Amino acid sequence: MPARKHKSTRRWSMYPSLHSQVAALLGESDLYFRFHSKDDDFALQTYDTNIMGRFSCPNDECGSTGWSSKKIARCQECKRLSQPILDDSYAERVAYRLKKWSGIKMEVPVYGGDSNGPHIRSLCEGCKAGHCSEGRWY
């Protein structure tokens, strides 16, 4: 019997439910942006950053209980692409970048937390896409 194919998981995502948090932080500096639901390759500016939070495996048959990380990665047990639950830093980091691009002088924020384990390049989606600073060979 052939192996059952699982539904493909999108390799990117937007978080419109968090736009109001970003907008509130921008409003503190009298900045107002309209968020677009369409993500395309025609951005005026881009910036690579990490997705930080808790990650879970979408595979119901997998024994993984999830993990915390500062980088999106595949599940160590079944290799499926994880689903992030973003931490509170998401809105702060997006607002910080938009403020900098708008010419507002900002101190570089520090986001705490140490890595709980080694960086596994074969599971790191940033490494695969050439965006991970830990995956670059200098």
JSON list of C-alpha atoms in Angstrom, two decimals:
[
{"chain": "A", "resi": 1, "resn": "MET", "atom": "CA", "xyz": [0.00, 0.00, 0.00]},
{"chain": "A", "resi": 2, "resn": "PRO", "atom": "CA", "xyz": [1.51, 3.40, -0.96]},
{"chain": "A", "resi": 3, "resn": "ALA", "atom": "CA", "xyz": [2.42, 5.85, 1.77]},
{"chain": "A", "resi": 4, "resn": "ARG", "atom": "CA", "xyz": [-0.30, 8.37, 2.52]},
{"chain": "A", "resi": 5, "resn": "LYS", "atom": "CA", "xyz": [0.64, 11.87, 1.44]},
{"chain": "A", "resi": 6, "resn": "HIS", "atom": "CA", "xyz": [0.10, 14.56, 4.03]},
{"chain": "A", "resi": 7, "resn": "LYS", "atom": "CA", "xyz": [-1.26, 17.98, 3.17]},
{"chain": "A", "resi": 8, "resn": "SER", "atom": "CA", "xyz": [1.52, 20.36, 2.27]},
{"chain": "A", "resi": 9, "resn": "THR", "atom": "CA", "xyz": [2.16, 23.04, 4.86]},
{"chain": "A", "resi": 10, "resn": "ARG", "atom": "CA", "xyz": [2.63, 26.61, 3.69]},
{"chain": "A", "resi": 11, "resn": "ARG", "atom": "CA", "xyz": [6.24, 27.67, 4.03]},
{"chain": "A", "resi": 12, "resn": "TRP", "atom": "CA", "xyz": [5.36, 31.25, 4.98]},
{"chain": "A", "resi": 13, "resn": "SER", "atom": "CA", "xyz": [2.64, 32.97, 6.92]},
{"chain": "A", "resi": 14, "resn": "MET", "atom": "CA", "xyz": [1.34, 36.37, 7.87]},
{"chain": "A", "resi": 15, "resn": "TYR", "atom": "CA", "xyz": [-0.25, 37.20, 11.20]},
{"chain": "A", "resi": 16, "resn": "PRO", "atom": "CA", "xyz": [-3.10, 39.67, 10.61]},
{"chain": "A", "resi": 17, "resn": "SER", "atom": "CA", "xyz": [-4.45, 38.99, 14.11]},
{"chain": "A", "resi": 18, "resn": "LEU", "atom": "CA", "xyz": [-1.32, 40.74, 15.45]},
{"chain": "A", "resi": 19, "resn": "HIS", "atom": "CA", "xyz": [-1.56, 43.81, 13.19]},
{"chain": "A", "resi": 20, "resn": "SER", "atom": "CA", "xyz": [-3.53, 45.74, 15.82]},
{"chain": "A", "resi": 21, "resn": "GLN", "atom": "CA", "xyz": [-0.69, 45.24, 18.32]},
{"chain": "A", "resi": 22, "resn": "VAL", "atom": "CA", "xyz": [1.83, 46.49, 15.74]},
{"chain": "A", "resi": 23, "resn": "ALA", "atom": "CA", "xyz": [-0.44, 49.45, 14.88]},
{"chain": "A", "resi": 24, "resn": "ALA", "atom": "CA", "xyz": [-0.72, 50.43, 18.57]},
{"chain": "A", "resi": 25, "resn": "LEU", "atom": "CA", "xyz": [3.07, 50.44, 18.95]},
{"chain": "A", "resi": 26, "resn": "LEU", "atom": "CA", "xyz": [3.45, 52.51, 15.77]},
{"chain": "A", "resi": 27, "resn": "GLY", "atom": "CA", "xyz": [0.77, 54.93, 16.96]},
{"chain": "A", "resi": 28, "resn": "GLU", "atom": "CA", "xyz": [2.95, 55.79, 19.97]},
{"chain": "A", "resi": 29, "resn": "SER", "atom": "CA", "xyz": [5.28, 57.45, 17.43]},
{"chain": "A", "resi": 30, "resn": "ASP", "atom": "CA", "xyz": [2.46, 58.92, 15.32]},
{"chain": "A", "resi": 31, "resn": "LEU", "atom": "CA", "xyz": [3.06, 56.39, 12.56]},
{"chain": "A", "resi": 32, "resn": "TYR", "atom": "CA", "xyz": [0.10, 54.85, 10.78]},
{"chain": "A", "resi": 33, "resn": "PHE", "atom": "CA", "xyz": [0.37, 52.09, 8.22]},
{"chain": "A", "resi": 34, "resn": "ARG", "atom": "CA", "xyz": [-2.23, 50.09, 6.37]},
{"chain": "A", "resi": 35, "resn": "PHE", "atom": "CA", "xyz": [-1.49, 46.37, 6.47]},
{"chain": "A", "resi": 36, "resn": "HIS", "atom": "CA", "xyz": [-1.98, 44.47, 3.25]},
{"chain": "A", "resi": 37, "resn": "SER", "atom": "CA", "xyz": [-3.14, 40.89, 3.25]},
{"chain": "A", "resi": 38, "resn": "LYS", "atom": "CA", "xyz": [-1.29, 40.10, 0.02]},
{"chain": "A", "resi": 39, "resn": "ASP", "atom": "CA", "xyz": [2.34, 39.08, 0.39]},
{"chain": "A", "resi": 40, "resn": "ASP", "atom": "CA", "xyz": [4.28, 39.30, -2.85]},
{"chain": "A", "resi": 41, "resn": "ASP", "atom": "CA", "xyz": [7.80, 39.86, -4.13]},
{"chain": "A", "resi": 42, "resn": "PHE", "atom": "CA", "xyz": [7.26, 43.58, -4.78]},
{"chain": "A", "resi": 43, "resn": "ALA", "atom": "CA", "xyz": [8.15, 44.92, -1.34]},
{"chain": "A", "resi": 44, "resn": "LEU", "atom": "CA", "xyz": [9.95, 48.25, -1.13]},
{"chain": "A", "resi": 45, "resn": "GLN", "atom": "CA", "xyz": [12.11, 47.04, 1.74]},
{"chain": "A", "resi": 46, "resn": "THR", "atom": "CA", "xyz": [12.71, 43.67, 3.33]},
{"chain": "A", "resi": 47, "resn": "TYR", "atom": "CA", "xyz": [14.43, 42.50, 6.47]},
{"chain": "A", "resi": 48, "resn": "ASP", "atom": "CA", "xyz": [15.28, 38.98, 7.58]},
{"chain": "A", "resi": 49, "resn": "THR", "atom": "CA", "xyz": [14.48, 38.20, 11.18]},
{"chain": "A", "resi": 50, "resn": "ASN", "atom": "CA", "xyz": [13.78, 35.15, 13.27]},
{"chain": "A", "resi": 51, "resn": "ILE", "atom": "CA", "xyz": [10.40, 33.84, 14.28]},
{"chain": "A", "resi": 52, "resn": "MET", "atom": "CA", "xyz": [10.53, 33.38, 18.03]},
{"chain": "A", "resi": 53, "resn": "GLY", "atom": "CA", "xyz": [8.08, 31.46, 20.14]},
{"chain": "A", "resi": 54, "resn": "ARG", "atom": "CA", "xyz": [6.81, 27.98, 20.77]},
{"chain": "A", "resi": 55, "resn": "PHE", "atom": "CA", "xyz": [6.58, 25.50, 17.93]},
{"chain": "A", "resi": 56, "resn": "SER", "atom": "CA", "xyz": [4.38, 22.46, 17.59]},
{"chain": "A", "resi": 57, "resn": "CYS", "atom": "CA", "xyz": [4.31, 19.58, 15.16]},
{"chain": "A", "resi": 58, "resn": "PRO", "atom": "CA", "xyz": [1.11, 19.43, 13.07]},
{"chain": "A", "resi": 59, "resn": "ASN", "atom": "CA", "xyz": [1.43, 15.65, 12.65]},
{"chain": "A", "resi": 60, "resn": "ASP", "atom": "CA", "xyz": [-1.15, 14.02, 14.94]},
{"chain": "A", "resi": 61, "resn": "GLU", "atom": "CA", "xyz": [0.78, 10.75, 14.79]},
{"chain": "A", "resi": 62, "resn": "CYS", "atom": "CA", "xyz": [4.04, 12.35, 15.98]},
{"chain": "A", "resi": 63, "resn": "GLY", "atom": "CA", "xyz": [5.09, 12.06, 19.61]},
{"chain": "A", "resi": 64, "resn": "SER", "atom": "CA", "xyz": [6.65, 15.53, 19.78]},
{"chain": "A", "resi": 65, "resn": "THR", "atom": "CA", "xyz": [5.29, 17.76, 22.52]},
{"chain": "A", "resi": 66, "resn": "GLY", "atom": "CA", "xyz": [6.66, 20.91, 20.90]},
{"chain": "A", "resi": 67, "resn": "TRP", "atom": "CA", "xyz": [9.65, 23.13, 21.57]},
{"chain": "A", "resi": 68, "resn": "SER", "atom": "CA", "xyz": [10.69, 26.75, 22.06]},
{"chain": "A", "resi": 69, "resn": "SER", "atom": "CA", "xyz": [13.08, 28.33, 19.61]},
{"chain": "A", "resi": 70, "resn": "LYS", "atom": "CA", "xyz": [14.18, 31.54, 17.96]},
{"chain": "A", "resi": 71, "resn": "LYS", "atom": "CA", "xyz": [14.11, 29.92, 14.53]},
{"chain": "A", "resi": 72, "resn": "ILE", "atom": "CA", "xyz": [11.46, 28.00, 12.65]},
{"chain": "A", "resi": 73, "resn": "ALA", "atom": "CA", "xyz": [12.46, 24.42, 12.03]},
{"chain": "A", "resi": 74, "resn": "ARG", "atom": "CA", "xyz": [11.10, 21.04, 11.17]},
{"chain": "A", "resi": 75, "resn": "CYS", "atom": "CA", "xyz": [10.13, 18.57, 13.86]},
{"chain": "A", "resi": 76, "resn": "GLN", "atom": "CA", "xyz": [13.12, 16.50, 15.01]},
{"chain": "A", "resi": 77, "resn": "GLU", "atom": "CA", "xyz": [10.96, 13.38, 15.28]},
{"chain": "A", "resi": 78, "resn": "CYS", "atom": "CA", "xyz": [8.97, 13.31, 12.03]},
{"chain": "A", "resi": 79, "resn": "LYS", "atom": "CA", "xyz": [10.58, 16.13, 9.98]},
{"chain": "A", "resi": 80, "resn": "ARG", "atom": "CA", "xyz": [7.26, 17.93, 9.31]},
{"chain": "A", "resi": 81, "resn": "LEU", "atom": "CA", "xyz": [7.27, 21.72, 9.14]},
{"chain": "A", "resi": 82, "resn": "SER", "atom": "CA", "xyz": [6.36, 23.17, 12.53]},
{"chain": "A", "resi": 83, "resn": "GLN", "atom": "CA", "xyz": [3.54, 25.54, 13.38]},
{"chain": "A", "resi": 84, "resn": "PRO", "atom": "CA", "xyz": [4.61, 28.61, 15.37]},
{"chain": "A", "resi": 85, "resn": "ILE", "atom": "CA", "xyz": [2.86, 30.21, 18.31]},
{"chain": "A", "resi": 86, "resn": "LEU", "atom": "CA", "xyz": [4.56, 33.58, 18.33]},
{"chain": "A", "resi": 87, "resn": "ASP", "atom": "CA", "xyz": [5.82, 35.16, 21.52]},
{"chain": "A", "resi": 88, "resn": "ASP", "atom": "CA", "xyz": [5.17, 38.75, 22.58]},
{"chain": "A", "resi": 89, "resn": "SER", "atom": "CA", "xyz": [8.25, 40.03, 20.77]},
{"chain": "A", "resi": 90, "resn": "TYR", "atom": "CA", "xyz": [6.64, 39.71, 17.31]},
{"chain": "A", "resi": 91, "resn": "ALA", "atom": "CA", "xyz": [4.71, 43.00, 17.39]},
{"chain": "A", "resi": 92, "resn": "GLU", "atom": "CA", "xyz": [7.63, 44.79, 19.06]},
{"chain": "A", "resi": 93, "resn": "ARG", "atom": "CA", "xyz": [10.09, 43.59, 16.42]},
{"chain": "A", "resi": 94, "resn": "VAL", "atom": "CA", "xyz": [7.83, 44.50, 13.48]},
{"chain": "A", "resi": 95, "resn": "ALA", "atom": "CA", "xyz": [7.12, 47.95, 14.95]},
{"chain": "A", "resi": 96, "resn": "TYR", "atom": "CA", "xyz": [10.83, 48.49, 15.65]},
{"chain": "A", "resi": 97, "resn": "ARG", "atom": "CA", "xyz": [11.75, 47.77, 12.01]},
{"chain": "A", "resi": 98, "resn": "LEU", "atom": "CA", "xyz": [8.98, 50.00, 10.60]},
{"chain": "A", "resi": 99, "resn": "LYS", "atom": "CA", "xyz": [10.01, 52.84, 12.93]},
{"chain": "A", "resi": 100, "resn": "LYS", "atom": "CA", "xyz": [13.66, 52.54, 11.85]},
{"chain": "A", "resi": 101, "resn": "TRP", "atom": "CA", "xyz": [12.64, 52.57, 8.19]},
{"chain": "A", "resi": 102, "resn": "SER", "atom": "CA", "xyz": [10.57, 55.69, 8.93]},
{"chain": "A", "resi": 103, "resn": "GLY", "atom": "CA", "xyz": [13.65, 57.50, 10.26]},
{"chain": "A", "resi": 104, "resn": "ILE", "atom": "CA", "xyz": [12.91, 57.25, 13.97]},
{"chain": "A", "resi": 105, "resn": "LYS", "atom": "CA", "xyz": [16.04, 56.81, 16.07]},
{"chain": "A", "resi": 106, "resn": "MET", "atom": "CA", "xyz": [15.73, 53.60, 18.02]},
{"chain": "A", "resi": 107, "resn": "GLU", "atom": "CA", "xyz": [17.88, 51.75, 20.51]},
{"chain": "A", "resi": 108, "resn": "VAL", "atom": "CA", "xyz": [18.55, 48.18, 19.46]},
{"chain": "A", "resi": 109, "resn": "PRO", "atom": "CA", "xyz": [16.26, 45.96, 21.55]},
{"chain": "A", "resi": 110, "resn": "VAL", "atom": "CA", "xyz": [17.55, 42.91, 23.34]},
{"chain": "A", "resi": 111, "resn": "TYR", "atom": "CA", "xyz": [15.41, 39.81, 23.24]},
{"chain": "A", "resi": 112, "resn": "GLY", "atom": "CA", "xyz": [16.43, 37.40, 25.96]},
{"chain": "A", "resi": 113, "resn": "GLY", "atom": "CA", "xyz": [16.63, 33.70, 26.14]},
{"chain": "A", "resi": 114, "resn": "ASP", "atom": "CA", "xyz": [19.34, 31.27, 25.30]},
{"chain": "A", "resi": 115, "resn": "SER", "atom": "CA", "xyz": [19.24, 28.40, 22.89]},
{"chain": "A", "resi": 116, "resn": "ASN", "atom": "CA", "xyz": [18.04, 25.16, 24.42]},
{"chain": "A", "resi": 117, "resn": "GLY", "atom": "CA", "xyz": [20.05, 23.00, 22.09]},
{"chain": "A", "resi": 118, "resn": "PRO", "atom": "CA", "xyz": [22.33, 22.83, 19.10]},
{"chain": "A", "resi": 119, "resn": "HIS", "atom": "CA", "xyz": [21.42, 24.41, 15.78]},
{"chain": "A", "resi": 120, "resn": "ILE", "atom": "CA", "xyz": [20.47, 21.61, 13.39]},
{"chain": "A", "resi": 121, "resn": "ARG", "atom": "CA", "xyz": [20.96, 22.96, 9.88]},
{"chain": "A", "resi": 122, "resn": "SER", "atom": "CA", "xyz": [19.13, 20.09, 8.20]},
{"chain": "A", "resi": 123, "resn": "LEU", "atom": "CA", "xyz": [15.94, 21.01, 10.10]},
{"chain": "A", "resi": 124, "resn": "CYS", "atom": "CA", "xyz": [16.29, 24.82, 9.99]},
{"chain": "A", "resi": 125, "resn": "GLU", "atom": "CA", "xyz": [14.04, 26.44, 7.38]},
{"chain": "A", "resi": 126, "resn": "GLY", "atom": "CA", "xyz": [16.17, 29.59, 7.42]},
{"chain": "A", "resi": 127, "resn": "CYS", "atom": "CA", "xyz": [19.27, 27.59, 6.51]},
{"chain": "A", "resi": 128, "resn": "LYS", "atom": "CA", "xyz": [17.42, 25.91, 3.65]},
{"chain": "A", "resi": 129, "resn": "ALA", "atom": "CA", "xyz": [16.32, 29.29, 2.27]},
{"chain": "A", "resi": 130, "resn": "GLY", "atom": "CA", "xyz": [19.72, 30.93, 2.78]},
{"chain": "A", "resi": 131, "resn": "HIS", "atom": "CA", "xyz": [18.42, 33.35, 5.43]},
{"chain": "A", "resi": 132, "resn": "CYS", "atom": "CA", "xyz": [19.79, 31.91, 8.68]},
{"chain": "A", "resi": 133, "resn": "SER", "atom": "CA", "xyz": [22.83, 33.63, 10.16]},
{"chain": "A", "resi": 134, "resn": "GLU", "atom": "CA", "xyz": [23.88, 30.39, 11.86]},
{"chain": "A", "resi": 135, "resn": "GLY", "atom": "CA", "xyz": [23.69, 28.50, 8.59]},
{"chain": "A", "resi": 136, "resn": "ARG", "atom": "CA", "xyz": [25.97, 30.80, 6.63]},
{"chain": "A", "resi": 137, "resn": "TRP", "atom": "CA", "xyz": [29.53, 29.76, 5.99]},
{"chain": "A", "resi": 138, "resn": "TYR", "atom": "CA", "xyz": [31.91, 32.70, 6.40]}
]
